[in-house]
Tab-separated table of C-alpha atoms in Angstrom:
chain	number	residue	atom	x	y	z
A	270	UNK	CA	-24.685	-26.629	-21.358
A	271	UNK	CA	-25.204	-27.169	-17.446
A	272	UNK	CA	-22.008	-28.338	-15.586
A	273	UNK	CA	-21.253	-31.786	-14.156
A	274	UNK	CA	-21.593	-32.587	-10.564
A	275	UNK	CA	-19.675	-34.461	-8.763
A	276	UNK	CA	-22.282	-36.695	-7.603
A	277	UNK	CA	-22.457	-37.686	-11.584
A	278	UNK	CA	-18.722	-38.418	-11.577
A	279	UNK	CA	-19.456	-39.921	-8.478
A	280	UNK	CA	-21.340	-42.305	-10.726
A	281	UNK	CA	-19.278	-42.510	-13.957
A	282	UNK	CA	-16.105	-43.248	-11.633
A	283	UNK	CA	-18.197	-46.278	-8.697
A	284	UNK	CA	-17.479	-44.788	-5.929
A	285	UNK	CA	-19.346	-42.304	-3.708
A	286	UNK	CA	-19.568	-38.265	-3.912
A	287	UNK	CA	-17.631	-38.401	-0.294
A	288	UNK	CA	-14.491	-40.828	-1.987
A	289	UNK	CA	-14.641	-38.621	-5.622
A	290	UNK	CA	-14.823	-34.742	-2.894
A	291	UNK	CA	-11.920	-36.337	-1.315
A	292	UNK	CA	-10.062	-37.223	-4.983
A	293	UNK	CA	-10.601	-33.763	-6.045
A	294	UNK	CA	-10.618	-31.134	-3.239
A	295	UNK	CA	-7.493	-31.885	-1.965
A	296	UNK	CA	-8.469	-33.347	0.855
A	297	UNK	CA	-5.113	-35.378	3.359
A	298	UNK	CA	-7.819	-38.768	3.209
A	299	UNK	CA	-7.200	-39.369	-0.266
A	300	UNK	CA	-8.249	-43.086	-1.491
A	301	UNK	CA	-5.272	-45.759	-3.219
A	302	UNK	CA	-4.065	-44.695	-6.744
A	303	UNK	CA	-6.906	-46.633	-9.001
A	304	UNK	CA	-9.921	-45.356	-7.232
A	305	UNK	CA	-8.129	-41.575	-7.522
A	306	UNK	CA	-7.016	-42.934	-11.138
A	307	UNK	CA	-11.044	-43.427	-12.108
A	308	UNK	CA	-12.323	-40.313	-10.570
A	309	UNK	CA	-10.027	-37.927	-12.493
A	310	UNK	CA	-10.026	-40.464	-15.355
A	311	UNK	CA	-13.530	-39.712	-14.386
A	312	UNK	CA	-14.360	-35.916	-14.426
A	313	UNK	CA	-12.080	-35.591	-17.123
A	314	UNK	CA	-13.992	-36.521	-19.583
A	315	UNK	CA	-17.383	-34.757	-18.362
A	316	UNK	CA	-15.260	-31.834	-18.075
A	317	UNK	CA	-16.129	-31.185	-14.083
A	318	UNK	CA	-15.019	-28.280	-13.031
A	319	UNK	CA	-13.732	-28.724	-8.960
A	320	UNK	CA	-15.268	-25.878	-6.796
A	321	UNK	CA	-13.081	-23.634	-4.814
A	322	UNK	CA	-15.416	-23.901	-1.219
A	323	UNK	CA	-15.177	-26.945	-1.464
A	324	UNK	CA	-11.208	-28.178	-1.679
A	325	UNK	CA	-11.549	-25.049	0.513
A	326	UNK	CA	-13.277	-26.237	3.939
A	327	UNK	CA	-11.003	-29.925	2.637
A	328	UNK	CA	-7.785	-28.425	2.543
A	329	UNK	CA	-8.487	-25.756	5.580
A	330	UNK	CA	-7.013	-23.072	3.148
A	331	UNK	CA	-8.510	-21.854	0.326
A	332	UNK	CA	-5.860	-20.818	-1.406
A	333	UNK	CA	-6.638	-16.455	-1.688
A	334	UNK	CA	-5.183	-13.575	-0.433
A	335	UNK	CA	-6.793	-10.144	0.085
A	336	UNK	CA	-5.599	-7.005	-0.458
A	337	UNK	CA	-6.997	-3.755	-0.380
A	338	UNK	CA	-5.368	-0.465	-1.359
A	339	UNK	CA	-7.035	3.342	-1.563
A	340	UNK	CA	-6.463	3.888	-5.422
A	341	UNK	CA	-4.977	0.721	-7.690
A	342	UNK	CA	-4.295	3.395	-10.140
A	343	UNK	CA	-2.643	5.086	-8.023
A	344	UNK	CA	1.362	3.623	-8.584
A	345	UNK	CA	2.237	3.054	-5.019
A	346	UNK	CA	-0.458	1.017	-4.740
A	347	UNK	CA	0.073	-0.867	-8.073
A	348	UNK	CA	4.024	-1.745	-7.076
A	349	UNK	CA	2.665	-2.953	-3.699
A	350	UNK	CA	0.178	-4.802	-5.543
A	351	UNK	CA	2.837	-6.577	-7.625
A	352	UNK	CA	5.162	-7.783	-5.065
A	353	UNK	CA	1.959	-8.790	-2.458
A	354	UNK	CA	0.777	-10.536	-6.021
A	355	UNK	CA	4.836	-12.062	-6.315
A	356	UNK	CA	4.711	-13.357	-2.622
A	357	UNK	CA	0.523	-14.575	-3.333
A	358	UNK	CA	2.810	-16.504	-6.518
A	359	UNK	CA	5.348	-18.026	-4.101
A	360	UNK	CA	2.210	-19.924	-1.571
A	361	UNK	CA	1.006	-21.153	-4.677
A	362	UNK	CA	-2.283	-18.541	-3.776
A	363	UNK	CA	-4.689	-16.371	-5.549
A	364	UNK	CA	-4.723	-12.452	-5.065
A	365	UNK	CA	-8.429	-10.969	-3.758
A	366	UNK	CA	-8.529	-6.528	-5.115
A	367	UNK	CA	-10.265	-4.018	-3.504
A	368	UNK	CA	-10.247	-0.367	-3.764
A	369	UNK	CA	-11.387	1.968	-0.794
A	370	UNK	CA	-10.194	4.716	-1.973
A	371	UNK	CA	-9.179	5.158	1.817
A	372	UNK	CA	-12.475	5.228	3.529
A	373	UNK	CA	-12.328	2.538	6.851
A	374	UNK	CA	-16.077	1.935	5.938
A	375	UNK	CA	-14.930	1.159	2.682
A	376	UNK	CA	-12.522	-1.062	4.013
A	377	UNK	CA	-14.443	-2.962	6.471
A	378	UNK	CA	-16.669	-4.356	3.656
A	379	UNK	CA	-13.842	-5.243	1.596
A	380	UNK	CA	-12.549	-7.528	4.640
A	381	UNK	CA	-15.916	-8.639	5.969
A	382	UNK	CA	-16.172	-9.910	2.128
A	383	UNK	CA	-12.844	-11.475	1.243
A	384	UNK	CA	-13.633	-13.776	5.464
A	385	UNK	CA	-17.081	-15.146	3.565
A	386	UNK	CA	-14.468	-16.417	0.791
A	387	UNK	CA	-12.858	-18.072	3.536
A	388	UNK	CA	-9.558	-16.160	2.413
A	389	UNK	CA	-6.600	-17.872	3.844
A	390	UNK	CA	-4.737	-13.387	5.025
A	391	UNK	CA	-5.612	-10.142	4.295
A	392	UNK	CA	-3.002	-7.480	3.276
A	393	UNK	CA	-4.032	-3.720	3.616
A	394	UNK	CA	-2.238	-0.904	2.546
A	395	UNK	CA	-2.406	2.785	2.464
A	396	UNK	CA	-2.131	5.493	5.193
A	397	UNK	CA	-4.688	5.053	8.466
A	398	UNK	CA	-6.846	7.931	9.605
A	399	UNK	CA	-6.991	9.356	13.617
A	400	UNK	CA	-9.784	11.865	11.711
A	401	UNK	CA	-12.666	12.266	13.515
A	402	UNK	CA	-15.121	12.060	10.261
A	403	UNK	CA	-13.223	8.330	10.469
A	404	UNK	CA	-13.833	7.669	14.416
A	405	UNK	CA	-16.810	5.386	13.502
A	406	UNK	CA	-15.294	3.603	10.266
A	407	UNK	CA	-12.202	2.799	12.302
A	408	UNK	CA	-14.488	1.308	15.211
A	409	UNK	CA	-15.806	-0.979	12.702
A	410	UNK	CA	-12.887	-1.620	10.508
A	411	UNK	CA	-11.230	-2.611	14.006
A	412	UNK	CA	-13.911	-5.076	15.392
A	413	UNK	CA	-14.814	-7.026	12.106
A	414	UNK	CA	-10.632	-7.458	11.330
A	415	UNK	CA	-10.576	-8.486	15.085
A	416	UNK	CA	-13.169	-11.068	14.168
A	417	UNK	CA	-11.279	-12.659	11.177
A	418	UNK	CA	-8.227	-13.021	13.029
A	419	UNK	CA	-9.918	-15.067	16.315
A	420	UNK	CA	-11.348	-17.072	13.064
A	421	UNK	CA	-7.416	-17.592	11.982
A	422	UNK	CA	-7.598	-14.966	10.404
A	423	UNK	CA	-3.825	-13.546	9.183
A	424	UNK	CA	-3.323	-9.897	8.648
A	425	UNK	CA	-0.649	-7.356	7.146
A	426	UNK	CA	-1.230	-4.022	7.552
A	427	UNK	CA	1.333	-1.722	5.847
A	428	UNK	CA	2.646	1.694	8.435
A	429	UNK	CA	0.357	1.713	10.840
A	430	UNK	CA	-1.311	-0.649	12.829
A	431	UNK	CA	-5.387	0.176	12.258
A	432	UNK	CA	-7.283	2.245	15.108
A	433	UNK	CA	-8.444	0.298	16.919
A	434	UNK	CA	-7.230	-3.080	16.286
A	435	UNK	CA	-6.277	-5.377	18.869
A	436	UNK	CA	-6.355	-8.757	17.537
A	437	UNK	CA	-2.983	-11.157	19.674
A	438	UNK	CA	-2.566	-13.085	17.376
A	439	UNK	CA	-2.011	-13.175	13.722
A	440	UNK	CA	-2.206	-9.568	13.269
A	441	UNK	CA	1.487	-7.884	11.763
A	442	UNK	CA	2.510	-4.707	10.952
A	443	UNK	CA	4.586	-3.486	8.351
A	444	UNK	CA	6.783	-0.646	9.700
A	445	UNK	CA	8.071	2.243	7.083
A	446	UNK	CA	10.395	5.056	8.992
A	447	UNK	CA	8.492	7.517	7.493
A	448	UNK	CA	9.776	10.031	9.523
A	449	UNK	CA	12.905	9.846	9.624
A	450	UNK	CA	13.282	9.626	6.332
A	451	UNK	CA	11.077	12.791	5.573
A	452	UNK	CA	13.549	13.997	8.251
A	453	UNK	CA	16.866	12.760	6.514
A	454	UNK	CA	14.968	14.360	3.101
A	455	UNK	CA	15.204	18.043	4.363
A	456	UNK	CA	18.767	18.018	6.158
A	457	UNK	CA	19.630	17.212	2.117
A	458	UNK	CA	18.071	19.936	1.031
A	459	UNK	CA	18.454	22.320	3.671
A	460	UNK	CA	22.459	22.136	3.022
A	461	UNK	CA	22.325	24.373	-0.295
A	462	UNK	CA	19.023	26.364	-0.120
A	463	UNK	CA	19.464	29.212	2.135
A	464	UNK	CA	15.219	30.530	1.417
A	465	UNK	CA	12.179	29.437	2.338
A	466	UNK	CA	10.200	26.309	2.510
A	467	UNK	CA	6.998	25.065	2.559
A	468	UNK	CA	5.313	21.480	3.103
A	469	UNK	CA	2.531	20.364	0.735
A	470	UNK	CA	0.649	17.754	3.173
A	471	UNK	CA	-2.368	15.884	3.302
A	472	UNK	CA	-5.840	16.537	6.074
A	473	UNK	CA	-4.019	17.259	9.087
A	474	UNK	CA	-4.741	13.335	10.804
A	475	UNK	CA	-4.369	10.951	7.571
A	476	UNK	CA	-1.592	9.312	10.551
A	477	UNK	CA	1.679	8.907	6.829
A	478	UNK	CA	1.304	12.607	6.050
A	479	UNK	CA	1.232	13.772	9.473
A	480	UNK	CA	4.181	11.305	10.162
A	481	UNK	CA	5.865	12.848	7.260
A	482	UNK	CA	5.536	16.133	7.483
A	483	UNK	CA	6.318	15.999	11.150
A	484	UNK	CA	9.709	14.571	10.366
A	485	UNK	CA	10.601	16.945	7.546
A	486	UNK	CA	9.914	19.397	9.936
A	487	UNK	CA	12.540	18.111	12.437
A	488	UNK	CA	15.513	17.941	9.946
A	489	UNK	CA	15.427	21.108	9.268
A	490	UNK	CA	14.699	21.775	13.411
A	491	UNK	CA	18.278	19.902	12.999
A	492	UNK	CA	19.577	22.442	10.529
A	493	UNK	CA	18.542	25.351	12.751
A	494	UNK	CA	16.372	26.636	9.989
A	495	UNK	CA	13.078	27.863	10.432
A	496	UNK	CA	10.036	25.829	9.722
A	497	UNK	CA	8.069	25.313	6.734
A	498	UNK	CA	4.446	26.805	5.666
A	499	UNK	CA	2.447	24.188	5.848
A	500	UNK	CA	-0.254	23.848	3.673
A	501	UNK	CA	-2.809	21.152	3.636
A	502	UNK	CA	-5.181	19.262	0.603
A	503	UNK	CA	-5.732	16.392	-0.370
A	504	UNK	CA	-3.361	13.586	-0.149
A	505	UNK	CA	-3.573	13.663	-3.713
A	506	UNK	CA	-2.415	14.622	-7.510
A	507	UNK	CA	-5.269	17.162	-7.761
A	508	UNK	CA	-4.901	18.408	-3.807
A	509	UNK	CA	0.065	19.002	-5.177
A	510	UNK	CA	-2.200	20.900	-8.331
A	511	UNK	CA	-4.023	22.420	-5.989
A	512	UNK	CA	-1.798	23.814	-3.224
A	513	UNK	CA	0.581	24.549	-6.276
A	514	UNK	CA	-1.538	27.360	-8.069
A	515	UNK	CA	-1.775	28.269	-4.626
A	516	UNK	CA	1.969	28.740	-4.620
A	517	UNK	CA	2.360	29.549	-8.579
A	518	UNK	CA	0.093	32.345	-7.679
A	519	UNK	CA	2.878	33.662	-4.247
A	520	UNK	CA	5.939	33.536	-6.600
A	521	UNK	CA	4.711	35.233	-9.063
A	522	UNK	CA	3.169	38.239	-7.306
A	523	UNK	CA	6.766	38.361	-5.752
A	524	UNK	CA	8.833	37.926	-8.451
A	525	UNK	CA	6.314	41.549	-9.903
A	526	UNK	CA	7.682	43.993	-7.223
A	527	UNK	CA	10.513	45.687	-6.795
A	528	UNK	CA	13.028	43.644	-4.853
A	529	UNK	CA	14.378	40.153	-5.266
A	530	UNK	CA	11.820	37.412	-4.978
A	531	UNK	CA	12.526	34.780	-2.276
A	532	UNK	CA	12.515	31.169	-4.271
A	533	UNK	CA	10.431	28.709	-2.891
A	534	UNK	CA	12.089	24.776	-1.527
A	535	UNK	CA	8.188	22.798	-1.917
A	536	UNK	CA	8.226	19.285	-0.958
A	537	UNK	CA	4.952	17.492	-1.256
A	538	UNK	CA	4.325	14.447	0.458
A	539	UNK	CA	4.066	11.954	-1.822
A	540	UNK	CA	5.077	11.442	-5.202
A	541	UNK	CA	1.864	12.079	-6.826
A	542	UNK	CA	1.165	15.274	-5.227
A	543	UNK	CA	4.656	16.837	-5.908
A	544	UNK	CA	3.539	15.811	-9.585
A	545	UNK	CA	0.325	17.927	-9.153
A	546	UNK	CA	1.954	20.490	-7.970
A	547	UNK	CA	4.883	20.637	-10.412
A	548	UNK	CA	2.685	20.854	-13.309
A	549	UNK	CA	0.461	23.840	-11.127
A	550	UNK	CA	3.900	25.749	-11.525
A	551	UNK	CA	4.374	24.781	-15.326
A	552	UNK	CA	0.700	25.894	-16.754
A	553	UNK	CA	1.657	29.182	-14.935
A	554	UNK	CA	4.773	29.714	-16.653
A	555	UNK	CA	7.374	29.282	-13.891
A	556	UNK	CA	9.726	26.608	-14.088
A	557	UNK	CA	11.583	23.634	-12.315
A	558	UNK	CA	13.853	24.551	-10.589
A	559	UNK	CA	14.563	28.615	-11.757
A	560	UNK	CA	11.662	28.901	-10.305
A	561	UNK	CA	11.629	26.677	-7.335
A	562	UNK	CA	12.963	23.507	-5.657
A	563	UNK	CA	10.726	21.238	-5.474
A	564	UNK	CA	10.531	17.226	-3.970
A	565	UNK	CA	8.252	13.899	-3.256
A	566	UNK	CA	8.966	11.081	-1.376
A	567	UNK	CA	7.817	6.878	-2.482
A	568	UNK	CA	10.204	7.528	-5.268
A	569	UNK	CA	7.256	5.336	-7.136
A	570	UNK	CA	7.665	3.641	-11.285
A	571	UNK	CA	6.622	6.941	-13.129
A	572	UNK	CA	9.518	9.332	-12.069
A	573	UNK	CA	11.264	7.682	-14.815
A	574	UNK	CA	9.408	10.098	-17.365
A	575	UNK	CA	9.173	12.892	-15.067
A	576	UNK	CA	11.247	16.039	-16.437
A	577	UNK	CA	12.947	17.621	-14.250
A	578	UNK	CA	14.288	14.698	-11.929
A	579	UNK	CA	12.723	14.860	-9.048
A	580	UNK	CA	13.929	13.660	-5.914
A	581	UNK	CA	12.575	11.927	-3.754
A	582	UNK	CA	12.576	9.397	-0.383
A	583	UNK	CA	13.127	5.801	-2.356
A	584	UNK	CA	11.061	3.104	-0.791
A	585	UNK	CA	11.076	-0.215	-1.564
A	586	UNK	CA	7.542	-0.235	-2.112
A	587	UNK	CA	7.337	-3.777	-3.859
A	588	UNK	CA	9.887	-5.549	-1.472
A	589	UNK	CA	7.370	-3.746	1.345
A	590	UNK	CA	4.294	-5.994	-0.399
A	591	UNK	CA	6.035	-9.010	-1.115
A	592	UNK	CA	7.370	-8.942	2.841
A	593	UNK	CA	3.524	-8.321	3.753
A	594	UNK	CA	1.831	-11.532	1.727
A	595	UNK	CA	4.900	-13.252	3.658
A	596	UNK	CA	4.237	-12.820	7.046
A	597	UNK	CA	1.282	-13.197	6.687
A	598	UNK	CA	2.073	-17.289	5.706
A	599	UNK	CA	2.406	-20.076	8.395
A	600	UNK	CA	5.682	-18.853	9.092
A	601	UNK	CA	7.538	-18.988	12.187
A	602	UNK	CA	9.772	-16.623	11.455
A	603	UNK	CA	7.964	-13.605	11.911
A	604	UNK	CA	5.773	-14.751	14.229
A	605	UNK	CA	1.773	-14.218	16.196
A	606	UNK	CA	1.953	-10.927	15.375
A	607	UNK	CA	3.116	-7.674	16.305
A	608	UNK	CA	5.505	-5.484	13.825
A	609	UNK	CA	7.143	-6.597	10.911
A	610	UNK	CA	9.771	-4.630	11.346
A	611	UNK	CA	11.380	-6.708	14.160
A	612	UNK	CA	10.983	-9.822	12.991
A	613	UNK	CA	12.381	-9.161	9.188
A	614	UNK	CA	15.908	-8.937	8.519
A	615	UNK	CA	17.220	-5.437	7.796
A	616	UNK	CA	12.976	-4.273	8.081
A	617	UNK	CA	11.945	-1.550	5.933
A	618	UNK	CA	14.688	1.197	4.324
A	619	UNK	CA	14.632	3.745	2.589
A	620	UNK	CA	16.886	6.724	0.886
A	621	UNK	CA	17.043	10.021	0.082
A	622	UNK	CA	17.579	10.403	-3.494
A	623	UNK	CA	18.057	14.377	-4.328
A	624	UNK	CA	17.651	14.667	-8.555
A	625	UNK	CA	17.443	18.706	-10.726
A	626	UNK	CA	14.283	19.686	-9.948
A	627	UNK	CA	16.153	20.527	-5.797
A	628	UNK	CA	19.496	21.465	-8.139
A	629	UNK	CA	19.599	25.273	-6.207
A	630	UNK	CA	18.974	23.238	-3.520
A	631	UNK	CA	21.854	19.607	-3.072
């Protein structure tokens, strides 16, 4: 059965289509109560469904928030998305989701799609990249975001600013102290560990990973320890597993030698990489923390069921999603742009949490 139209509703109510539109699409200019009641009754009797785009034009607001993440299956992004959804409900808005795999070109397409649908604001969660292969994608993404903000859109980016974005208003960065917290983790582990450290990091140029690698090295230096070796791999569980196999072969070779095998303390720059590395060690018959200690970063919900309990840095992921979403609302407490860390009371903090997986190092 064909959907009823606004013209049919207006005819049944005995009013003009413009009057019916003002009643049903949320315009600030509304007719008298008796006319409005007639229009609503006519719409109900015909089963009329209001046009969301028309409502957005009438209200100068679509009621939509765009959320861009690398991978919604990753518990890190899922937790941030929960926070975004909660804050969106507070604003009586709906969330549109795009997953991009982390490529700036794909993020640009998502921003363009949200802008075409008149999304009131956009939240982008995921590490920024300054790699050469992302140069063109970064430029296109920055241009698309600047255009969106100039047309009244508001954007919040978690972690680092989009490379090259210049919009002076409506653009916020929710800063996460990755470098500082990684340094604190290194200091905590170095207190009770006399062996070597190894870092499993993402590709060089991935800013979140680079911050965490840099911070961990600085923490070791302050503790009077030599720098950790850094293994570069994919910034996901598969990358962690691949690096874990390399380390497992090294550990087993050392154990088969004549002397005492040196034990490694492994820092993976996110929890899913740590989980992958731990799985690789176990697949080679090694045990944690007996044969190697391991720590991650983020404290994702999945760790509740991970054994041995993983040492990590706890981030308030849902709070980050809520704060980013609220920063894009029309709230004078956040100003017209800049870093939310300075505008929001307390900013984003984290906590080093040492558990069983590094027991010998604690």
